[in-house]
Short mmCIF file of C-alpha atoms in Angstrom, two decimals:
data_model
loop_
_atom_site.label_atom_id
_atom_site.label_comp_id
_atom_site.label_asym_id
_atom_site.label_seq_id
_atom_site.Cartn_x
_atom_site.Cartn_y
_atom_site.Cartn_z
CA UNK A 315 28.10 14.30 6.05
CA UNK A 316 28.50 16.77 3.16
CA UNK A 317 30.64 15.06 0.48
CA UNK A 318 29.41 15.00 -3.11
CA UNK A 319 29.57 11.20 -3.25
CA UNK A 320 26.77 9.51 -1.33
CA UNK A 321 26.89 6.31 0.63
CA UNK A 322 25.28 3.63 -1.53
CA UNK A 323 23.94 0.60 0.30
CA UNK A 324 23.48 -2.26 -2.23
CA UNK A 325 20.47 -4.58 -2.13
CA UNK A 326 22.15 -7.41 -0.14
CA UNK A 327 23.06 -4.97 2.66
CA UNK A 328 19.60 -3.54 3.48
CA UNK A 329 16.17 -4.91 4.35
CA UNK A 330 13.90 -3.21 1.80
CA UNK A 331 11.95 -5.65 -0.35
CA UNK A 332 9.72 -4.77 -3.30
CA UNK A 333 7.02 -7.04 -1.89
CA UNK A 334 6.51 -4.42 0.86
CA UNK A 335 6.02 -1.59 -1.67
CA UNK A 336 2.56 -1.10 -3.15
CA UNK A 337 2.13 -2.43 -6.68
CA UNK A 338 0.89 0.95 -7.93
CA UNK A 339 3.99 2.68 -6.56
CA UNK A 340 6.17 0.14 -8.35
CA UNK A 341 4.25 0.79 -11.60
CA UNK A 342 5.05 4.51 -11.37
CA UNK A 343 8.70 3.90 -10.48
CA UNK A 344 9.22 1.46 -13.36
CA UNK A 345 7.48 3.65 -15.97
CA UNK A 346 9.64 6.64 -14.99
CA UNK A 347 12.78 4.48 -15.13
CA UNK A 348 11.90 2.93 -18.52
CA UNK A 349 11.26 6.42 -19.87
CA UNK A 350 14.85 7.39 -19.10
CA UNK A 351 14.25 9.23 -15.82
CA UNK A 352 15.71 8.73 -12.38
CA UNK A 353 13.05 7.20 -10.13
CA UNK A 354 13.55 6.97 -6.37
CA UNK A 355 11.29 6.03 -3.50
CA UNK A 356 11.88 8.91 -1.06
CA UNK A 357 11.14 10.21 2.41
CA UNK A 358 9.28 8.48 5.21
CA UNK A 359 8.48 5.38 3.15
CA UNK A 360 12.18 4.48 2.88
CA UNK A 361 12.71 5.22 6.57
CA UNK A 362 9.79 3.04 7.67
CA UNK A 363 10.75 0.14 5.39
CA UNK A 364 14.29 0.16 6.82
CA UNK A 365 12.82 0.14 10.34
CA UNK A 366 10.53 -2.79 9.51
CA UNK A 367 7.41 -0.63 9.80
CA UNK A 368 4.53 -0.47 7.34
CA UNK A 369 4.56 2.95 5.59
CA UNK A 370 1.20 4.75 5.54
CA UNK A 371 1.98 6.00 2.01
CA UNK A 372 4.75 6.08 -0.59
CA UNK A 373 6.30 9.17 -2.22
CA UNK A 374 8.46 9.23 -5.33
CA UNK A 375 11.24 11.62 -6.39
CA UNK A 376 12.34 12.00 -10.01
CA UNK A 377 14.21 14.27 -12.41
CA UNK A 378 11.11 14.42 -14.64
CA UNK A 379 9.29 17.75 -14.60
CA UNK A 380 5.58 17.93 -13.74
CA UNK A 381 4.55 18.50 -17.38
CA UNK A 382 6.62 15.50 -18.47
CA UNK A 383 4.93 13.34 -15.85
CA UNK A 384 1.50 14.43 -17.07
CA UNK A 385 2.51 13.08 -20.48
CA UNK A 386 3.56 9.74 -18.99
CA UNK A 387 0.55 9.25 -16.73
CA UNK A 388 -2.90 10.01 -18.12
CA UNK A 389 -4.33 9.22 -14.66
CA UNK A 390 -2.46 12.13 -13.03
CA UNK A 391 -2.95 15.74 -12.02
CA UNK A 392 -0.56 18.57 -11.14
CA UNK A 393 -1.35 20.15 -7.76
CA UNK A 394 0.08 22.89 -5.52
CA UNK A 395 1.49 26.38 -5.99
CA UNK A 396 4.23 26.75 -3.39
CA UNK A 397 5.27 23.15 -4.05
CA UNK A 398 4.15 21.67 -7.40
CA UNK A 399 3.51 17.93 -7.22
CA UNK A 400 1.96 15.28 -9.43
CA UNK A 401 -0.69 12.93 -8.04
CA UNK A 402 -1.06 9.66 -9.97
CA UNK A 403 -4.50 8.20 -9.30
CA UNK A 404 -5.26 4.51 -8.92
CA UNK A 405 -8.35 2.86 -7.52
CA UNK A 406 -8.10 3.34 -3.76
CA UNK A 407 -4.60 4.88 -3.85
CA UNK A 408 -2.82 8.10 -4.82
CA UNK A 409 0.92 7.98 -5.55
CA UNK A 410 2.61 11.37 -5.02
CA UNK A 411 5.53 12.23 -7.32
CA UNK A 412 7.75 15.31 -7.01
CA UNK A 413 10.60 16.66 -9.10
CA UNK A 414 13.97 16.85 -7.30
CA UNK A 415 14.39 20.29 -5.77
CA UNK A 416 17.12 22.53 -4.47
CA UNK A 417 17.10 25.25 -1.84
CA UNK A 418 15.62 28.37 -3.48
CA UNK A 419 17.73 31.50 -3.90
CA UNK A 420 17.04 34.33 -1.41
CA UNK A 421 16.02 36.55 -4.35
CA UNK A 422 13.15 34.15 -5.08
CA UNK A 423 11.62 34.61 -1.64
CA UNK A 424 9.05 37.14 -0.46
CA UNK A 425 9.99 37.13 3.22
CA UNK A 426 10.59 40.37 5.09
CA UNK A 427 14.15 41.62 5.54
CA UNK A 428 16.03 39.45 8.03
CA UNK A 429 13.49 36.61 7.73
CA UNK A 430 14.46 33.14 6.50
CA UNK A 431 10.91 31.82 6.04
CA UNK A 432 10.60 29.94 2.73
CA UNK A 433 7.69 31.24 0.63
CA UNK A 434 8.50 29.56 -2.71
CA UNK A 435 9.85 26.06 -3.26
CA UNK A 436 9.74 25.24 -6.96
CA UNK A 437 13.47 25.46 -7.75
CA UNK A 438 14.38 22.16 -9.40
CA UNK A 439 17.68 20.47 -8.67
CA UNK A 440 19.70 17.26 -8.42
CA UNK A 441 19.09 14.26 -6.13
CA UNK A 442 21.87 15.49 -3.83
CA UNK A 443 20.35 18.99 -3.64
CA UNK A 444 16.97 17.42 -2.98
CA UNK A 445 18.35 15.38 -0.08
CA UNK A 446 19.93 18.43 1.57
CA UNK A 447 16.74 20.50 1.39
CA UNK A 448 14.76 17.93 3.40
CA UNK A 449 14.12 18.33 7.13
CA UNK A 450 15.82 15.44 8.96
CA UNK A 451 18.50 12.95 7.97
CA UNK A 452 16.27 9.92 8.45
CA UNK A 453 13.76 11.40 5.97
CA UNK A 454 16.34 12.03 3.22
CA UNK A 455 17.12 8.46 2.17
CA UNK A 456 16.43 7.30 -1.41
CA UNK A 457 15.59 3.83 -2.73
CA UNK A 458 16.72 3.51 -6.37
CA UNK A 459 14.44 1.30 -8.48
CA UNK A 460 17.23 0.88 -11.08
CA UNK A 461 19.44 -1.33 -8.89
CA UNK A 462 17.40 -1.58 -5.63
CA UNK A 463 20.08 0.26 -3.63
CA UNK A 464 19.60 2.81 -0.83
CA UNK A 465 21.33 6.16 -1.41
CA UNK A 466 22.36 8.30 1.57
CA UNK A 467 23.78 11.82 1.11
CA UNK A 468 23.25 13.10 4.67
CA UNK A 469 24.12 10.35 7.17
CA UNK A 470 20.57 9.12 7.63
CA UNK A 471 21.53 5.44 7.78
CA UNK A 472 23.78 6.12 10.77
CA UNK A 473 21.06 8.11 12.54
CA UNK A 474 18.57 5.31 11.98
CA UNK A 475 20.96 2.98 13.82
CA UNK A 476 21.41 5.56 16.60
CA UNK A 477 17.63 6.14 16.70
CA UNK A 478 18.18 9.88 16.48
CA UNK A 479 16.28 12.80 14.92
CA UNK A 480 18.92 15.13 13.48
CA UNK A 481 18.28 18.31 11.49
CA UNK A 482 20.00 18.52 8.08
CA UNK A 483 22.32 21.53 8.04
CA UNK A 484 22.34 24.32 10.61
CA UNK A 485 19.25 23.84 12.82
CA UNK A 486 19.15 27.57 13.65
CA UNK A 487 18.64 28.24 9.94
CA UNK A 488 16.44 25.27 9.06
CA UNK A 489 13.88 25.86 11.81
CA UNK A 490 13.58 29.53 10.87
CA UNK A 491 13.10 28.60 7.21
CA UNK A 492 10.19 26.32 8.13
CA UNK A 493 9.08 26.48 11.78
CA UNK A 494 6.67 23.54 11.28
CA UNK A 495 9.79 21.34 11.26
CA UNK A 496 9.93 21.81 15.04
CA UNK A 497 6.53 20.14 15.41
CA UNK A 498 7.55 17.37 13.04
CA UNK A 499 10.67 16.68 15.12
CA UNK A 500 8.51 16.12 18.20
CA UNK A 501 6.07 13.90 16.30
CA UNK A 502 8.80 11.75 14.74
CA UNK A 503 10.62 11.36 18.05
CA UNK A 504 7.40 10.25 19.73
CA UNK A 505 6.09 8.01 16.95
CA UNK A 506 9.41 6.25 16.32
CA UNK A 507 10.65 6.21 19.91
CA UNK A 508 13.77 8.18 18.90
CA UNK A 509 15.71 10.91 20.64
CA UNK A 510 16.32 14.42 19.25
CA UNK A 511 19.94 15.43 18.70
CA UNK A 512 21.20 18.03 21.19
CA UNK A 513 21.87 20.94 18.77
CA UNK A 514 18.44 20.47 17.25
CA UNK A 515 16.80 20.52 20.69
CA UNK A 516 18.60 23.75 21.61
CA UNK A 517 17.59 25.38 18.32
CA UNK A 518 13.94 24.38 18.77
CA UNK A 519 13.84 25.96 22.21
CA UNK A 520 15.64 29.06 20.97
CA UNK A 521 13.33 29.62 17.97
CA UNK A 522 10.05 28.28 19.37
CA UNK A 523 8.27 31.61 18.84
CA UNK A 524 8.93 31.36 15.09
CA UNK A 525 5.90 29.05 15.04
CA UNK A 526 3.74 32.16 15.41
CA UNK A 527 4.90 33.18 11.91
CA UNK A 528 4.24 29.82 10.27
CA UNK A 529 1.41 29.15 7.86
CA UNK A 530 -1.72 28.60 9.96
CA UNK A 531 -3.20 25.95 7.64
CA UNK A 532 0.03 23.92 7.82
CA UNK A 533 0.25 24.27 11.60
CA UNK A 534 -3.40 23.21 11.92
CA UNK A 535 -2.85 20.17 9.71
CA UNK A 536 0.31 19.21 11.61
CA UNK A 537 -1.34 19.53 15.04
CA UNK A 538 -4.33 17.40 14.04
CA UNK A 539 -2.00 14.81 12.53
CA UNK A 540 0.09 14.82 15.71
CA UNK A 541 -2.99 14.30 17.89
CA UNK A 542 -3.98 11.29 15.77
CA UNK A 543 -0.53 9.73 15.33
CA UNK A 544 -0.98 7.23 18.18
CA UNK A 545 1.85 8.80 20.21
CA UNK A 546 0.42 12.23 21.00
CA UNK A 547 1.17 11.87 24.71
CA UNK A 548 4.90 11.46 24.05
CA UNK A 549 4.85 14.19 21.41
CA UNK A 550 3.20 16.61 23.84
CA UNK A 551 5.89 15.78 26.41
CA UNK A 552 8.60 16.69 23.87
CA UNK A 553 6.70 19.91 23.10
CA UNK A 554 6.49 20.70 26.82
CA UNK A 555 10.21 20.06 27.36
CA UNK A 556 11.24 22.19 24.36
CA UNK A 557 8.85 25.09 25.07
CA UNK A 558 6.55 24.57 22.07
CA UNK A 559 3.48 23.74 24.15
CA UNK A 560 3.34 27.16 25.80
CA UNK A 561 3.55 28.83 22.36
CA UNK A 562 1.15 26.69 20.37
CA UNK A 563 -1.04 24.74 22.80
CA UNK A 564 -1.14 26.48 26.17
CA UNK A 565 -4.52 24.79 26.70
CA UNK A 566 -2.71 21.46 26.80
CA UNK A 567 -0.65 22.71 29.76
CA UNK A 568 -3.85 22.33 31.78
CA UNK A 569 -3.50 18.58 31.28
CA UNK A 570 -0.08 18.56 32.92
CA UNK A 571 -0.89 20.98 35.76
CA UNK A 572 -4.47 20.00 36.64
CA UNK A 573 -3.26 17.46 39.23
CA UNK A 574 -1.94 20.35 41.34
CA UNK A 575 -5.52 21.61 41.61
CA UNK A 576 -7.05 18.29 42.52
CA UNK A 577 -8.07 17.18 39.02
CA UNK A 578 -6.24 13.88 38.72
CA UNK A 579 -6.18 12.00 35.44
CA UNK A 580 -6.24 14.92 32.99
CA UNK A 581 -2.65 14.08 32.05
CA UNK A 582 -3.95 10.74 30.75
CA UNK A 583 -6.30 12.23 28.15
CA UNK A 584 -3.76 12.11 25.30
CA UNK A 585 -2.62 8.56 26.19
CA UNK A 586 -6.32 7.60 26.06
CA UNK A 587 -6.52 9.05 22.53
CA UNK A 588 -3.39 7.10 21.62
CA UNK A 589 -4.86 3.84 22.86
CA UNK A 590 -8.00 4.46 20.77
CA UNK A 591 -5.87 5.06 17.67
CA UNK A 592 -3.98 1.81 18.27
CA UNK A 593 -7.32 0.01 18.63
CA UNK A 594 -8.24 1.20 15.15
CA UNK A 595 -10.83 3.79 16.22
CA UNK A 596 -11.49 6.55 13.70
CA UNK A 597 -11.30 9.90 15.49
CA UNK A 598 -12.83 13.01 13.95
CA UNK A 599 -11.03 16.35 13.92
CA UNK A 600 -13.81 17.75 16.08
CA UNK A 601 -13.34 15.09 18.76
CA UNK A 602 -9.57 15.41 19.10
CA UNK A 603 -9.68 19.23 19.19
CA UNK A 604 -12.45 19.20 21.79
CA UNK A 605 -10.43 16.71 23.88
CA UNK A 606 -7.47 19.12 23.96
CA UNK A 607 -9.76 21.97 25.04
CA UNK A 608 -11.67 19.94 27.66
CA UNK A 609 -9.26 20.36 30.63
CA UNK A 610 -8.97 24.14 30.16
CA UNK A 611 -12.75 24.46 29.98
CA UNK A 612 -13.31 22.27 33.05
CA UNK A 613 -10.72 24.18 35.07
CA UNK A 614 -12.25 27.51 34.08
CA UNK A 615 -15.69 26.28 35.12
CA UNK A 616 -14.28 25.23 38.50
CA UNK A 617 -12.74 28.69 39.00
CA UNK A 618 -15.98 30.52 38.21
CA UNK A 619 -18.20 28.26 40.33
CA UNK A 620 -15.76 28.55 43.23
CA UNK A 621 -15.82 32.35 42.97
CA UNK A 622 -19.61 32.61 42.78
CA UNK A 623 -20.12 29.77 45.27
CA UNK A 624 -22.67 28.01 43.08
CA UNK A 625 -23.21 26.17 39.79
CA UNK A 626 -23.23 27.97 36.45
CA UNK A 627 -26.36 28.14 34.32
CA UNK A 628 -26.46 26.52 30.89
CA UNK A 629 -26.29 29.93 29.21
CA UNK A 630 -23.28 30.91 31.33
CA UNK A 631 -21.56 27.61 30.53
CA UNK A 632 -22.06 28.15 26.80
CA UNK A 633 -20.63 31.68 27.06
CA UNK A 634 -17.67 30.42 29.11
CA UNK A 635 -16.92 27.69 26.52
CA UNK A 636 -16.91 30.32 23.76
CA UNK A 637 -14.56 32.75 25.55
CA UNK A 638 -12.20 29.99 26.72
CA UNK A 639 -12.01 28.48 23.23
CA UNK A 640 -11.55 31.77 21.34
CA UNK A 641 -7.72 32.07 21.76
CA UNK A 642 -7.34 28.44 20.65
CA UNK A 643 -9.34 29.02 17.46
CA UNK A 644 -7.39 32.19 16.66
CA UNK A 645 -4.12 30.24 16.55
CA UNK A 646 -5.37 27.82 13.90
CA UNK A 647 -7.24 27.82 10.62
CA UNK A 648 -10.65 26.38 11.38
CA UNK A 649 -13.87 27.25 9.63
CA UNK A 650 -16.62 28.90 11.63
CA UNK A 651 -18.64 25.71 11.29
CA UNK A 652 -15.87 23.55 12.75
CA UNK A 653 -15.38 25.98 15.65
CA UNK A 654 -19.10 25.84 16.35
CA UNK A 655 -19.05 22.04 16.29
CA UNK A 656 -16.18 21.89 18.80
CA UNK A 657 -18.05 24.24 21.13
CA UNK A 658 -21.29 22.26 20.75
CA UNK A 659 -19.41 19.07 21.66
CA UNK A 660 -18.15 20.73 24.85
CA UNK A 661 -21.48 22.24 25.89
CA UNK A 662 -23.17 18.92 25.09
CA UNK A 663 -20.69 17.21 27.42
CA UNK A 664 -21.72 19.56 30.23
CA UNK A 665 -25.39 18.76 29.59
CA UNK A 666 -24.59 15.04 29.91
CA UNK A 667 -22.96 15.68 33.30
CA UNK A 668 -26.18 17.09 34.73
CA UNK A 669 -27.98 14.84 37.25
CA UNK A 670 -31.48 13.44 36.92
CA UNK A 671 -31.41 12.02 33.40
CA UNK A 672 -34.08 9.41 32.62
CA UNK A 673 -33.86 6.80 29.85
CA UNK A 674 -36.36 8.58 27.61
CA UNK A 675 -34.48 11.88 28.03
CA UNK A 676 -31.18 10.21 27.19
CA UNK A 677 -32.67 8.73 24.03
CA UNK A 678 -33.97 12.12 22.93
CA UNK A 679 -30.63 13.78 23.70
CA UNK A 680 -28.86 11.06 21.71
CA UNK A 681 -30.60 12.37 18.59
CA UNK A 682 -28.81 15.72 18.82
CA UNK A 683 -26.26 16.18 15.99
CA UNK A 684 -23.39 16.88 18.45
CA UNK A 685 -24.12 13.85 20.64
CA UNK A 686 -21.46 11.49 19.24
CA UNK A 687 -18.66 14.01 19.85
CA UNK A 688 -19.98 14.80 23.34
CA UNK A 689 -20.22 11.15 24.38
CA UNK A 690 -16.69 10.67 22.99
CA UNK A 691 -15.46 13.37 25.41
CA UNK A 692 -17.33 11.64 28.23
CA UNK A 693 -15.66 8.34 27.36
CA UNK A 694 -12.18 9.92 27.23
CA UNK A 695 -12.61 11.54 30.64
CA UNK A 696 -13.91 8.34 32.23
CA UNK A 697 -10.99 6.32 30.87
CA UNK A 698 -8.50 9.01 31.98
CA UNK A 699 -9.84 9.47 35.51
CA UNK A 700 -11.41 6.06 36.21
CA UNK A 701 -14.60 7.76 37.42
CA UNK A 702 -18.13 7.83 35.98
CA UNK A 703 -18.15 4.45 34.24
CA UNK A 704 -21.78 3.68 35.18
CA UNK A 705 -22.99 7.00 33.83
CA UNK A 706 -20.97 6.43 30.67
CA UNK A 707 -22.61 3.02 30.22
CA UNK A 708 -26.04 4.67 30.35
CA UNK A 709 -25.07 7.14 27.64
CA UNK A 710 -23.52 4.39 25.52
CA UNK A 711 -26.77 2.46 25.67
CA UNK A 712 -28.51 5.56 24.35
CA UNK A 713 -25.89 5.76 21.63
CA UNK A 714 -26.49 2.13 20.63
CA UNK A 715 -30.20 2.82 20.32
CA UNK A 716 -29.36 5.81 18.15
CA UNK A 717 -26.72 3.87 16.16
CA UNK A 718 -23.27 5.01 15.14
CA UNK A 719 -19.88 5.23 16.82
CA UNK A 720 -18.26 7.91 18.93
CA UNK A 721 -15.76 10.38 17.64
CA UNK A 722 -17.79 11.88 14.81
CA UNK A 723 -20.68 14.27 14.60
CA UNK A 724 -23.65 12.94 12.69
CA UNK A 725 -24.81 14.95 9.71
CA UNK A 726 -27.91 17.04 10.14
CA UNK A 727 -31.02 15.33 8.82
CA UNK A 728 -32.09 16.45 5.37
CA UNK A 729 -35.30 18.38 5.20
CA UNK A 730 -37.83 16.77 2.93
CA UNK A 731 -39.11 19.10 0.30
CA UNK A 732 -42.85 19.50 0.45
CA UNK A 733 -44.50 18.43 -2.76
CA UNK A 734 -46.80 20.94 -4.39
CA UNK A 735 -50.23 19.69 -5.35
CA UNK A 736 -51.08 20.15 -8.98
CA UNK A 737 -54.24 22.08 -9.66
CA UNK A 738 -56.73 20.10 -11.60
CA UNK A 739 -58.03 21.81 -14.68
CA UNK A 740 -61.81 21.92 -15.01
CA UNK A 741 -63.15 19.61 -17.63
CA UNK A 742 -64.40 21.23 -20.76
CA UNK A 743 -68.05 21.16 -21.68
#
């Protein structure tokens, strides 16, 4: 759909109700509207409301410029360079507001010759231009606070009914402009239970190696979000089918292929994570990243011990974890500290698998700062394979004595500063 006139769905013909929109979001929408600006609820919030789902957050689009918004909202701040936004702060909530944008001119970009990668995105535009620069049709719907209608420039309402992820515009161009869109397509398809339109699937497979050129911080953020979306198993299957897994997460291929080597259950690790998310468990970045690495590390250990016909030492295990994890860390933007914490979680897991633990030893080990992440890995593997439940129960008892929940590394204890004794002055005569 590319006509200038959008499809406008009036209030009686759609299911969005203001009672399902946060009161702070409504305050921002109404103040923009009363100040003479267009004010639309945009993006995933509109999509989720139309699907009867509870949005995790609400974003607003407007024709007001960032400096104008700062004048309207004293409780706001302008953020971003590549993409300037305004955050309006309320107690316990941040409402994100962006000015309508258009596709930037090629002359404004800093990409190499022949590249389509977008490096600047602060070209302001109209609502229609803003809709066409978004990624997928179902994410380009607007809810107009002026008359409570839904505005559709790109055919998103029809794709919601078809339960289809469709790229806006030419997918060969759009995925090269922003390769992270390929990951988002897999996540949306998995999380919403939708299919991906055929041309978009073909373009993802064709341009999958463009992900190697994408911004590492954005890819890292997207991967961690995908692993915690509650549908990571389905998302990984889409990534496997479209060739993204071999480019971005070859370690995760070990989950799918481990059964051929006698390691049954590894393919259930991501579904186990998903079930924990649906139960309301809070999973740390360290835990989910270590879970993805766990099958590759276990398979590598099996190879080495088979070759040397004997178990590896603790020092050799630690070195193996480091070398096996190194390519994974190079693909993402993780601080040295976070990399070290992931590796400590994995080596701690191997320590927990050693035989001969006594209750007192377990209690002492439970005081280690990496213990919660290591016992989380142990729990995931037990739930995935159905083996080791008694040993897990012993470690969980040690955890209960220690206190705290799995899935997060405890902070290191603070060192108490030693007080200096004051010297007493001799009394005068």
